[in-house]
Short mmCIF file of C-alpha atoms in Angstrom, two decimals:
data_model
loop_
_atom_site.label_atom_id
_atom_site.label_comp_id
_atom_site.label_asym_id
_atom_site.label_seq_id
_atom_site.Cartn_x
_atom_site.Cartn_y
_atom_site.Cartn_z
CA MET A 1 22.33 6.87 0.98
CA ARG A 2 19.67 6.23 2.94
CA ILE A 3 16.30 5.57 1.04
CA GLY A 4 12.81 5.11 3.24
CA VAL A 5 9.44 3.23 2.39
CA LEU A 6 6.57 5.62 3.68
CA ALA A 7 4.66 2.85 6.07
CA VAL A 8 1.58 4.27 6.96
CA GLN A 9 -0.86 1.72 4.70
CA GLY A 10 0.31 -0.25 1.67
CA ASP A 11 2.12 -2.67 0.88
CA PHE A 12 5.34 -1.39 1.73
CA GLY A 13 7.01 -4.13 3.02
CA LYS A 14 6.72 -5.43 -0.86
CA HIS A 15 9.26 -2.30 -1.35
CA ARG A 16 10.91 -3.00 1.33
CA ASP A 17 11.95 -6.73 0.00
CA MET A 18 12.55 -4.64 -3.31
CA LEU A 19 15.20 -2.51 -2.02
CA LEU A 20 17.03 -5.27 -0.36
CA ARG A 21 16.88 -7.22 -3.33
CA LEU A 22 19.68 -4.13 -4.28
CA ASP A 23 21.11 -3.95 -0.85
CA ILE A 24 19.50 -1.06 0.23
CA GLU A 25 18.49 -1.61 4.07
CA ALA A 26 15.64 0.82 4.17
CA LEU A 27 13.64 2.64 7.23
CA LEU A 28 10.28 2.43 7.00
CA VAL A 29 9.25 5.89 7.86
CA ARG A 30 6.23 6.38 10.17
CA THR A 31 6.85 9.91 11.45
CA PRO A 32 7.98 13.85 10.16
CA GLN A 33 11.92 11.89 12.51
CA ALA A 34 11.88 9.08 9.98
CA LEU A 35 11.48 10.46 7.10
CA ALA A 36 14.14 14.05 7.29
CA GLN A 37 16.45 11.24 7.84
CA CYS A 38 15.70 9.90 4.35
CA ASP A 39 17.54 10.73 0.76
CA GLY A 40 14.20 9.26 -1.19
CA VAL A 41 11.67 8.08 -0.40
CA ILE A 42 9.08 5.44 -1.95
CA ILE A 43 4.99 5.63 -1.05
CA PRO A 44 3.32 2.39 -2.19
CA GLY A 45 0.76 0.59 -3.58
CA GLY A 46 -3.36 0.95 -0.91
CA GLU A 47 -5.41 2.99 -1.28
CA SER A 48 -4.47 6.66 -1.81
CA THR A 49 -7.94 7.74 0.69
CA THR A 50 -6.61 5.44 3.62
CA LEU A 51 -3.30 7.18 2.55
CA THR A 52 -3.64 10.93 2.94
CA THR A 53 -6.01 10.68 5.80
CA VAL A 54 -3.58 9.40 8.47
CA MET A 55 -0.51 11.00 6.88
CA GLN A 56 -2.78 14.17 7.39
CA LYS A 57 -3.99 13.51 10.43
CA HIS A 58 -0.56 12.73 12.27
CA GLY A 59 1.96 15.97 10.67
CA LEU A 60 3.57 13.65 7.67
CA TRP A 61 1.18 15.46 5.10
CA GLN A 62 3.08 18.65 4.84
CA PRO A 63 6.67 17.15 5.45
CA LEU A 64 6.49 15.07 2.48
CA GLN A 65 5.44 17.63 0.79
CA GLU A 66 8.67 20.03 1.09
CA PHE A 67 10.89 16.89 0.85
CA GLY A 68 9.44 15.96 -2.52
CA ARG A 69 10.52 19.93 -3.51
CA ARG A 70 13.71 19.13 -3.11
CA LYS A 71 14.86 15.45 -2.31
CA VAL A 72 13.31 12.65 -5.13
CA ILE A 73 9.79 10.38 -4.67
CA PHE A 74 9.62 7.91 -6.34
CA GLY A 75 5.22 6.72 -6.29
CA THR A 76 3.62 3.66 -6.85
CA CYS A 77 0.08 3.08 -7.62
CA ALA A 78 -1.69 5.29 -4.64
CA GLY A 79 2.04 6.24 -4.83
CA LEU A 80 1.21 8.03 -8.23
CA ILE A 81 -2.24 9.42 -7.34
CA ILE A 82 -0.91 11.59 -4.07
CA VAL A 83 2.35 13.33 -5.71
CA ALA A 84 -0.57 14.49 -9.03
CA ASN A 85 -1.17 17.53 -8.67
CA GLU A 86 -4.89 17.20 -9.95
CA VAL A 87 -6.87 14.25 -9.58
CA PRO A 88 -10.59 14.94 -11.14
CA GLY A 89 -13.32 13.23 -8.80
CA HIS A 90 -10.78 12.22 -5.62
CA ALA A 91 -12.31 13.79 -2.02
CA HIS A 92 -8.77 14.79 -1.31
CA SER A 93 -6.46 17.01 -1.75
CA THR A 94 -3.13 15.43 -3.57
CA LEU A 95 0.62 16.66 -3.23
CA ASP A 96 1.00 18.79 -6.35
CA LEU A 97 4.01 17.47 -7.27
CA ILE A 98 4.24 15.74 -10.77
CA ASP A 99 1.66 18.10 -14.00
CA ILE A 100 -0.13 14.92 -13.95
CA THR A 101 -3.77 14.27 -14.40
CA VAL A 102 -5.20 10.57 -12.82
CA ALA A 103 -8.85 9.65 -12.71
CA ARG A 104 -8.52 6.26 -10.12
CA ASN A 105 -9.21 2.95 -11.44
CA ALA A 106 -10.35 3.25 -14.49
CA TYR A 107 -9.63 0.39 -15.91
CA GLY A 108 -12.25 -1.10 -13.88
CA ARG A 109 -13.45 -2.69 -9.91
CA GLN A 110 -11.46 -5.42 -8.89
CA VAL A 111 -11.77 -7.98 -11.30
CA ASP A 112 -10.12 -5.94 -14.00
CA SER A 113 -7.92 -6.70 -12.89
CA PHE A 114 -4.54 -7.93 -14.24
CA ILE A 115 -0.54 -8.49 -15.70
CA ASP A 116 0.60 -7.61 -19.04
CA THR A 117 3.23 -6.21 -20.80
CA VAL A 118 4.90 -3.14 -20.06
CA LYS A 119 6.95 -1.37 -22.50
CA LEU A 120 9.92 1.36 -20.69
CA GLU A 121 12.83 3.50 -21.42
CA LEU A 122 14.94 4.54 -19.63
CA GLN A 123 18.36 6.71 -19.67
CA GLY A 124 17.79 5.95 -23.56
CA ALA A 125 16.89 2.07 -23.57
CA ALA A 126 14.67 -0.19 -24.23
CA HIS A 127 12.69 -2.24 -21.56
CA THR A 128 10.06 -4.23 -21.84
CA MET A 129 9.05 -5.11 -18.21
CA GLU A 130 5.41 -7.34 -16.41
CA GLY A 131 2.78 -5.11 -15.18
CA VAL A 132 1.20 -5.36 -12.54
CA PHE A 133 -2.93 -2.92 -12.63
CA ILE A 134 -4.02 -4.03 -9.56
CA ARG A 135 -7.27 -1.39 -10.04
CA ALA A 136 -4.74 0.85 -11.48
CA PRO A 137 -5.07 4.77 -11.79
CA LYS A 138 -4.42 5.87 -15.36
CA ILE A 139 -2.03 9.42 -16.05
CA VAL A 140 -5.01 10.89 -19.13
CA ALA A 141 -2.87 14.10 -19.17
CA CYS A 142 0.89 15.32 -19.18
CA GLY A 143 2.46 19.51 -18.66
CA ASN A 144 4.97 20.39 -20.21
CA SER A 145 7.45 19.22 -16.63
CA VAL A 146 6.78 16.01 -17.11
CA HIS A 147 9.53 13.43 -19.04
CA ILE A 148 7.12 10.03 -20.30
CA LEU A 149 9.40 6.77 -20.10
CA GLY A 150 7.00 3.95 -20.36
CA HIS A 151 3.92 2.96 -21.64
CA TYR A 152 1.27 -0.39 -21.93
CA ARG A 153 -0.30 0.06 -25.58
CA LYS A 154 -1.93 4.00 -25.48
CA ASP A 155 -1.74 4.73 -22.11
CA VAL A 156 1.61 7.04 -19.99
CA VAL A 157 2.32 4.61 -17.48
CA ALA A 158 4.92 6.05 -16.14
CA ALA A 159 6.91 9.61 -15.76
CA GLU A 160 9.41 12.19 -13.89
CA ASN A 161 10.20 15.45 -13.33
CA GLU A 162 13.45 16.58 -11.32
CA HIS A 163 12.75 14.90 -8.46
CA ILE A 164 9.34 12.86 -8.11
CA LEU A 165 8.74 9.64 -10.33
CA VAL A 166 5.37 7.57 -10.27
CA CYS A 167 4.31 4.68 -12.39
CA THR A 168 0.56 3.12 -12.30
CA PHE A 169 1.13 -0.51 -11.85
CA HIS A 170 3.85 -2.65 -9.34
CA PRO A 171 7.21 -3.34 -10.50
CA GLU A 172 6.89 -4.06 -5.91
CA LEU A 173 5.01 -7.15 -7.39
CA THR A 174 7.67 -8.36 -9.12
CA ASP A 175 11.42 -9.66 -9.53
CA ASP A 176 12.28 -6.53 -11.65
CA THR A 177 14.19 -4.40 -9.63
CA ALA A 178 14.46 -2.05 -13.18
CA LEU A 179 12.51 0.93 -12.40
CA HIS A 180 13.00 0.66 -8.33
CA ARG A 181 17.19 0.73 -9.52
CA TYR A 182 16.65 3.31 -11.56
CA PHE A 183 14.78 5.20 -8.78
CA LEU A 184 18.71 5.57 -6.77
CA HIS A 185 19.97 6.03 -10.08
CA LYS A 186 17.63 9.27 -9.82
CA VAL A 187 18.84 9.61 -5.78
CA SER A 188 21.95 9.36 -6.58
CA ARG A 189 21.95 12.09 -9.30
CA HIS A 190 20.76 14.99 -6.95
CA LEU A 191 23.09 13.69 -4.37
CA HIS A 192 26.15 14.86 -6.33
CA ASP A 193 23.94 17.67 -7.46
CA MET B 1 0.78 -22.11 -6.91
CA GLN B 2 -1.67 -23.03 -9.13
CA ASN B 3 -2.53 -19.98 -12.04
CA ASP B 4 0.27 -18.34 -12.02
CA LYS B 5 -1.13 -15.34 -13.41
CA ASN B 6 -4.65 -15.32 -12.09
CA MET B 7 -3.61 -16.29 -8.95
CA LYS B 8 -1.07 -13.15 -8.38
CA VAL B 9 -3.68 -10.66 -9.22
CA LYS B 10 -5.49 -11.58 -6.81
CA ILE B 11 -2.33 -11.73 -4.63
CA GLY B 12 -1.48 -8.14 -5.15
CA LEU B 13 -5.95 -6.93 -3.73
CA ALA B 14 -4.22 -8.14 -0.39
CA GLU B 15 -0.86 -6.55 -0.97
CA MET B 16 -2.77 -3.29 -0.76
CA LEU B 17 -4.86 -3.20 1.83
CA LYS B 18 -1.97 -4.09 4.34
CA GLY B 19 -2.27 -2.50 7.33
CA GLY B 20 -5.15 -1.17 7.28
CA VAL B 21 -8.42 -2.00 8.25
CA ILE B 22 -11.89 -3.15 6.94
CA MET B 23 -14.56 -2.03 8.16
CA ASP B 24 -18.28 -3.96 8.70
CA VAL B 25 -21.59 -1.72 7.35
CA THR B 26 -24.70 -1.98 5.88
CA THR B 27 -25.76 1.30 4.74
CA PRO B 28 -24.43 3.97 2.35
CA GLU B 29 -23.81 6.41 5.38
CA GLN B 30 -21.80 3.98 7.11
CA ALA B 31 -19.29 3.47 4.33
CA LYS B 32 -19.04 6.75 3.71
CA ILE B 33 -17.96 6.62 7.60
CA ALA B 34 -16.08 4.00 7.23
CA GLU B 35 -14.18 5.27 4.37
CA GLU B 36 -13.96 8.98 5.55
CA ALA B 37 -11.85 7.84 8.88
CA GLY B 38 -9.48 5.67 6.95
CA ALA B 39 -10.76 2.21 6.26
CA VAL B 40 -8.85 0.85 3.37
CA ALA B 41 -12.44 -1.52 1.90
CA VAL B 42 -15.89 -1.63 3.54
CA MET B 43 -17.12 -5.29 4.27
CA ALA B 44 -21.58 -4.95 3.23
CA LEU B 45 -23.71 -6.41 5.19
CA GLU B 46 -27.29 -6.53 5.37
CA ARG B 47 -26.50 -6.88 9.43
CA ILE B 48 -23.39 -6.74 11.66
CA PRO B 49 -22.45 -10.35 13.10
CA ALA B 50 -23.71 -9.09 16.56
CA ASP B 51 -26.93 -8.96 14.68
CA ILE B 52 -26.98 -11.85 12.85
CA ARG B 53 -25.86 -13.44 16.13
CA ALA B 54 -29.17 -11.61 17.76
CA HIS B 55 -31.51 -12.53 14.77
CA GLY B 56 -31.37 -15.96 14.33
CA GLY B 57 -31.92 -18.14 11.59
CA VAL B 58 -30.53 -18.64 8.75
CA ALA B 59 -28.44 -15.50 7.41
CA ARG B 60 -27.63 -15.66 3.88
CA MET B 61 -25.90 -13.41 1.69
CA SER B 62 -26.75 -9.79 1.65
CA ASP B 63 -29.39 -8.95 -0.86
CA PRO B 64 -28.14 -7.73 -3.96
CA SER B 65 -29.42 -3.53 -3.73
CA VAL B 66 -27.92 -2.99 -0.60
CA ILE B 67 -24.19 -4.22 -2.08
CA ARG B 68 -24.45 -1.84 -5.19
CA ALA B 69 -26.04 1.57 -3.01
CA ILE B 70 -22.46 0.85 -1.31
CA GLN B 71 -20.74 0.41 -4.27
CA LYS B 72 -21.47 3.56 -4.72
CA ALA B 73 -21.49 5.14 -2.03
CA VAL B 74 -17.03 4.29 -1.73
CA SER B 75 -14.41 4.22 -4.08
CA ILE B 76 -12.25 2.00 -2.22
CA PRO B 77 -12.39 -1.23 -2.49
CA VAL B 78 -15.94 -2.77 -0.93
CA MET B 79 -15.96 -6.74 -0.46
CA ALA B 80 -19.13 -8.78 0.16
CA LYS B 81 -19.75 -12.55 1.68
CA CYS B 82 -21.27 -15.79 0.64
CA ARG B 83 -22.02 -18.65 2.89
CA ILE B 84 -18.97 -21.52 2.93
CA GLY B 85 -19.99 -23.67 -0.07
CA HIS B 86 -22.58 -21.80 -2.18
CA PHE B 87 -20.81 -21.06 -5.38
CA ALA B 88 -23.76 -20.11 -6.54
CA GLU B 89 -23.61 -16.76 -4.46
CA ALA B 90 -19.89 -16.51 -5.25
CA GLN B 91 -21.45 -16.08 -8.99
CA VAL B 92 -23.35 -13.46 -8.17
CA LEU B 93 -20.87 -11.07 -5.58
CA GLU B 94 -19.08 -11.98 -8.48
CA ALA B 95 -21.41 -11.00 -10.80
CA LEU B 96 -22.00 -7.66 -9.03
CA GLY B 97 -18.15 -6.62 -9.59
CA VAL B 98 -17.52 -6.33 -6.41
CA ASP B 99 -13.08 -6.24 -4.90
CA PHE B 100 -13.32 -9.19 -2.52
CA ILE B 101 -15.32 -12.69 -0.99
CA ASP B 102 -15.64 -13.84 2.04
CA GLU B 103 -16.68 -16.95 2.04
CA SER B 104 -17.59 -17.07 5.73
CA GLU B 105 -18.67 -19.54 8.80
CA VAL B 106 -20.54 -15.67 9.92
CA LEU B 107 -23.60 -16.65 7.34
CA THR B 108 -25.10 -19.89 8.25
CA PRO B 109 -23.17 -22.63 6.15
CA ALA B 110 -24.50 -24.27 2.77
CA ASP B 111 -22.08 -27.03 2.15
CA GLU B 112 -21.11 -29.36 5.27
CA GLU B 113 -18.09 -30.65 3.64
CA PHE B 114 -17.38 -28.56 1.11
CA HIS B 115 -15.84 -25.49 0.08
CA VAL B 116 -15.58 -23.15 -2.74
CA ASP B 117 -13.54 -24.70 -5.81
CA LYS B 118 -12.10 -20.84 -5.73
CA TRP B 119 -9.19 -21.32 -8.89
CA ASN B 120 -12.41 -20.45 -11.90
CA PHE B 121 -12.48 -16.81 -10.15
CA LYS B 122 -11.54 -13.89 -11.26
CA VAL B 123 -12.62 -12.20 -8.02
CA PRO B 124 -10.50 -12.84 -5.30
CA PHE B 125 -10.54 -14.54 -1.93
CA VAL B 126 -10.92 -14.43 2.02
CA CYS B 127 -11.31 -17.31 3.73
CA GLY B 128 -11.60 -18.33 7.96
CA CYS B 129 -9.18 -20.41 9.39
CA ARG B 130 -8.57 -21.54 13.29
CA ASN B 131 -4.98 -22.89 12.95
CA LEU B 132 -2.43 -23.92 9.54
CA GLY B 133 -4.37 -26.99 8.35
CA GLU B 134 -7.12 -25.17 7.79
CA ALA B 135 -6.01 -22.10 6.63
CA LEU B 136 -3.32 -24.42 4.06
CA ARG B 137 -6.84 -26.34 3.16
CA ARG B 138 -8.33 -23.73 1.80
CA ILE B 139 -5.56 -22.08 0.22
CA ALA B 140 -5.26 -25.11 -1.69
CA GLU B 141 -8.36 -24.14 -2.93
CA GLY B 142 -7.40 -20.90 -3.97
CA ALA B 143 -8.28 -18.57 -1.21
CA ALA B 144 -5.74 -15.22 -1.75
CA MET B 145 -5.78 -14.27 1.86
CA ILE B 146 -6.86 -15.15 5.07
CA ARG B 147 -8.51 -14.20 7.82
CA THR B 148 -8.04 -14.96 11.68
CA LYS B 149 -12.64 -17.11 12.83
CA GLY B 150 -11.85 -15.68 16.42
CA GLU B 151 -15.46 -15.43 17.33
CA ALA B 152 -17.75 -12.69 14.83
CA GLY B 153 -20.32 -10.90 16.40
CA SER B 154 -18.79 -11.24 20.11
CA GLY B 155 -16.90 -8.33 21.28
CA ASN B 156 -14.19 -11.08 22.99
CA ILE B 157 -10.86 -11.11 21.55
CA VAL B 158 -9.97 -14.78 23.17
CA GLU B 159 -10.67 -16.38 20.25
CA ALA B 160 -9.00 -14.47 17.79
CA VAL B 161 -5.47 -14.21 19.02
CA ARG B 162 -5.92 -17.98 20.18
CA HIS B 163 -5.83 -18.60 15.69
CA MET B 164 -3.14 -16.73 15.06
CA ARG B 165 -0.96 -18.32 17.94
CA ALA B 166 -1.97 -21.83 15.79
CA VAL B 167 -1.46 -20.31 12.80
CA GLN B 168 2.28 -18.19 14.13
CA GLY B 169 3.15 -21.59 15.17
CA GLY B 170 2.43 -23.81 13.21
CA ILE B 171 4.56 -21.45 10.89
CA ARG B 172 7.36 -21.54 13.86
CA ARG B 173 7.08 -25.75 13.77
CA ILE B 174 7.58 -25.89 10.58
CA GLN B 175 10.58 -24.43 10.23
CA GLY B 176 12.38 -26.35 12.74
CA LEU B 177 11.23 -29.31 10.03
CA GLY B 178 14.20 -31.83 7.78
CA GLY B 179 13.14 -32.38 4.57
CA GLU B 180 11.84 -36.19 4.96
CA GLU B 181 9.04 -34.63 8.52
CA LEU B 182 7.29 -32.73 5.56
CA VAL B 183 5.23 -35.45 4.52
CA THR B 184 3.93 -36.92 8.05
CA GLU B 185 3.35 -32.98 9.13
CA ALA B 186 1.55 -32.32 5.34
CA LYS B 187 -0.18 -35.40 7.01
CA ASN B 188 -1.12 -34.07 10.02
CA LEU B 189 -2.00 -31.09 8.75
CA GLY B 190 -4.95 -32.34 6.34
CA ALA B 191 -3.11 -30.15 3.55
CA PRO B 192 -0.92 -30.46 0.90
CA VAL B 193 3.04 -31.27 1.15
CA GLU B 194 3.42 -28.45 -2.25
CA LEU B 195 2.02 -25.78 1.26
CA VAL B 196 3.63 -27.29 3.82
CA ARG B 197 6.72 -27.10 1.34
CA GLU B 198 6.73 -23.43 0.36
CA VAL B 199 4.89 -22.48 4.93
CA LYS B 200 9.03 -24.07 5.04
CA LYS B 201 11.20 -22.44 2.67
CA LEU B 202 8.98 -18.63 3.01
CA GLY B 203 8.98 -18.85 6.87
CA LYS B 204 4.52 -17.62 6.46
CA LEU B 205 2.08 -17.86 4.67
CA PRO B 206 2.10 -18.31 0.84
CA VAL B 207 -0.19 -15.32 0.72
CA PRO B 208 -1.35 -12.43 3.03
CA ASN B 209 -2.94 -13.56 6.91
CA PHE B 210 -4.96 -11.34 8.45
CA SER B 211 -7.08 -10.98 11.51
CA ALA B 212 -10.70 -10.64 11.84
CA GLY B 213 -13.65 -12.26 14.50
CA GLY B 214 -14.15 -9.44 17.97
CA VAL B 215 -11.35 -6.62 17.50
CA ALA B 216 -14.07 -3.84 19.82
CA THR B 217 -10.93 -1.99 20.91
CA PRO B 218 -7.41 -0.05 19.04
CA ALA B 219 -6.05 -1.44 21.75
CA ASP B 220 -7.40 -5.46 20.53
CA ALA B 221 -5.80 -4.67 17.14
CA SER B 222 -2.86 -3.21 18.37
CA LEU B 223 -2.07 -6.85 19.62
CA MET B 224 -3.88 -8.45 16.73
CA MET B 225 -1.20 -6.61 14.50
CA GLN B 226 1.81 -7.10 17.29
CA LEU B 227 0.62 -10.84 16.14
CA GLY B 228 1.37 -11.42 13.18
CA ALA B 229 -1.74 -10.00 11.45
CA GLU B 230 -1.12 -8.14 8.03
CA THR B 231 -4.67 -5.82 8.61
CA VAL B 232 -7.57 -6.21 11.20
CA PHE B 233 -11.00 -6.36 10.27
CA VAL B 234 -13.97 -4.81 12.16
CA GLY B 235 -16.96 -5.73 12.49
CA SER B 236 -19.12 -5.75 15.17
CA GLY B 237 -16.42 -3.37 17.05
CA ILE B 238 -18.02 -0.18 15.81
CA PHE B 239 -21.13 0.50 14.40
CA LYS B 240 -21.75 -0.95 18.09
CA SER B 241 -19.14 1.53 19.63
CA SER B 242 -21.50 4.41 21.28
CA ASP B 243 -19.28 6.92 19.14
CA PRO B 244 -18.19 4.59 16.08
CA VAL B 245 -16.54 7.83 13.64
CA LYS B 246 -14.13 8.35 16.50
CA MET B 247 -13.91 4.35 17.03
CA SER B 248 -13.44 3.85 13.52
CA LYS B 249 -10.69 7.53 13.15
CA ALA B 250 -8.26 5.91 16.48
CA ILE B 251 -8.56 1.69 14.92
CA VAL B 252 -7.38 3.08 11.72
CA THR B 253 -4.15 4.68 14.14
CA ALA B 254 -3.93 2.15 15.82
CA VAL B 255 -2.84 -0.53 13.20
CA THR B 256 -0.92 2.20 11.78
CA HIS B 257 0.50 2.88 14.40
CA TYR B 258 0.54 -0.90 16.62
CA MET B 259 4.38 -0.26 17.85
CA ASP B 260 3.97 3.58 18.73
CA PHE B 261 1.98 2.84 22.81
CA LYS B 262 1.65 6.30 23.25
CA ILE B 263 -0.39 7.37 20.17
CA ILE B 264 -2.50 4.06 20.79
CA ALA B 265 -2.71 5.78 24.39
CA LYS B 266 -3.92 8.80 22.34
CA VAL B 267 -6.56 7.64 21.03
CA SER B 268 -8.18 5.09 22.90
CA SER B 269 -8.87 7.91 25.74
CA GLY B 270 -12.73 9.25 26.11
CA LEU B 271 -13.69 7.12 23.02
CA GLY B 272 -17.00 6.35 24.98
CA GLU B 273 -18.42 2.14 26.07
CA ALA B 274 -16.95 0.23 23.11
CA MET B 275 -19.57 -3.07 22.48
CA ARG B 276 -20.56 -3.51 24.62
CA GLY B 277 -19.37 -8.52 24.20
CA LEU B 278 -19.45 -11.43 25.78
CA GLU B 279 -17.93 -13.81 27.49
CA MET B 280 -17.49 -17.08 25.63
CA ALA B 281 -18.87 -19.04 28.00
CA ALA B 282 -21.66 -17.25 27.57
CA ILE B 283 -22.79 -18.27 23.85
CA PRO B 284 -23.08 -22.22 24.17
CA GLU B 285 -20.75 -24.21 21.48
CA ASP B 286 -23.62 -25.07 18.72
CA GLU B 287 -23.95 -21.14 18.67
CA ARG B 288 -20.21 -20.39 17.81
CA MET B 289 -19.12 -19.36 14.55
CA ALA B 290 -15.79 -20.64 14.44
CA GLY B 291 -17.10 -24.10 14.39
CA ARG B 292 -18.28 -24.15 10.55
CA GLY B 293 -16.03 -24.95 7.78
CA TRP B 294 -13.68 -28.15 8.12
#
């Protein structure tokens, strides 16, 4: 199983560290050639406008969209914005890979960023983990094809469809590998289908 | 580190800015150019460092109306500068909701002995340094991000290189020390031994390490990234060049692909004139900004 971390901008190094802990050697993806070698890809946190602008300019946008229709992508925070199908008020197009509507910077500016406990349900088991919310977005609506995986208070903070896994917070900034393990499980399930 | 959760949230934003370019802007229009070029954040200023240098006099925090107008214009994080030790300016900037405060030597220092106690704030701070000891003192005061000082507004990369090499060399030196040598090393660095121990354990600073002060071309940006910077601040280099739109996009690309020299060659072609820049010898000692703060 070969996992890539999109390394155009953002905290891709933290995702790579997380995968290393799980004994997975991650490939840093900056080109379509690198992307083609991956079975699953993580789009990290960062600035969604930067990620979008740079990917569109360097021929990564189209390949990533096609990748997400066939293989598994895990998007955290900015990565979630990029794969969403609707982001009102966002000047850029998105990859339109999961039927969720997302509000950017929905909790406010950096002074409103916070850490609190989120409640997940992964493979039928309840799991609580530390949710690090940095200028975080909110999932404000989910389509029928979307399965909700977790909440912070009343907000949906983690969700998935057939190929795409998303969360609004940053598991890569914690020591909790649960969501990364779930992502790897999703990738391997698709490989064996 | 002290105040763990709060610090984690502050460092978290610095993590999100990695692999990007932070650009100095003075108007909402410039902020939009920066955002469209792919900047990860903008530094809202009344004057860019090259003009502060030319203008002379006391340089202070920007007019809040300038900062507000820039906050309204873009969705990326907005940073602003306060004077070294001027905690009241920092309090005002926090009240404005800026996403990061740069306690900066580019402005005229308000306190020649003490820097701001950054643990008292919810907003994260970035501080400049010339070497490892200075970096660790700022982290001890609560900085969530460190940048080289370089020589702001000079368009000359030589000082940023000196400072980055000093920090990285200091880190490598600590890796080779035995446990019994660390207290003496801390004394020599003028830094808390706890942080010296942490650097030995991590092999790097405990907060993100960015570069600033003198970046004027895509190759300058690649140079700083290869020397260990995790993101690059570009001050005067963009809006003092002859084609800011092209220059800003080129530097963003050079940071993402900092090891791909064919791409850097391509984006460096036909950029027009970079900012004119100054030889260090042409800047009198008492007009150099990097010497401010300790």
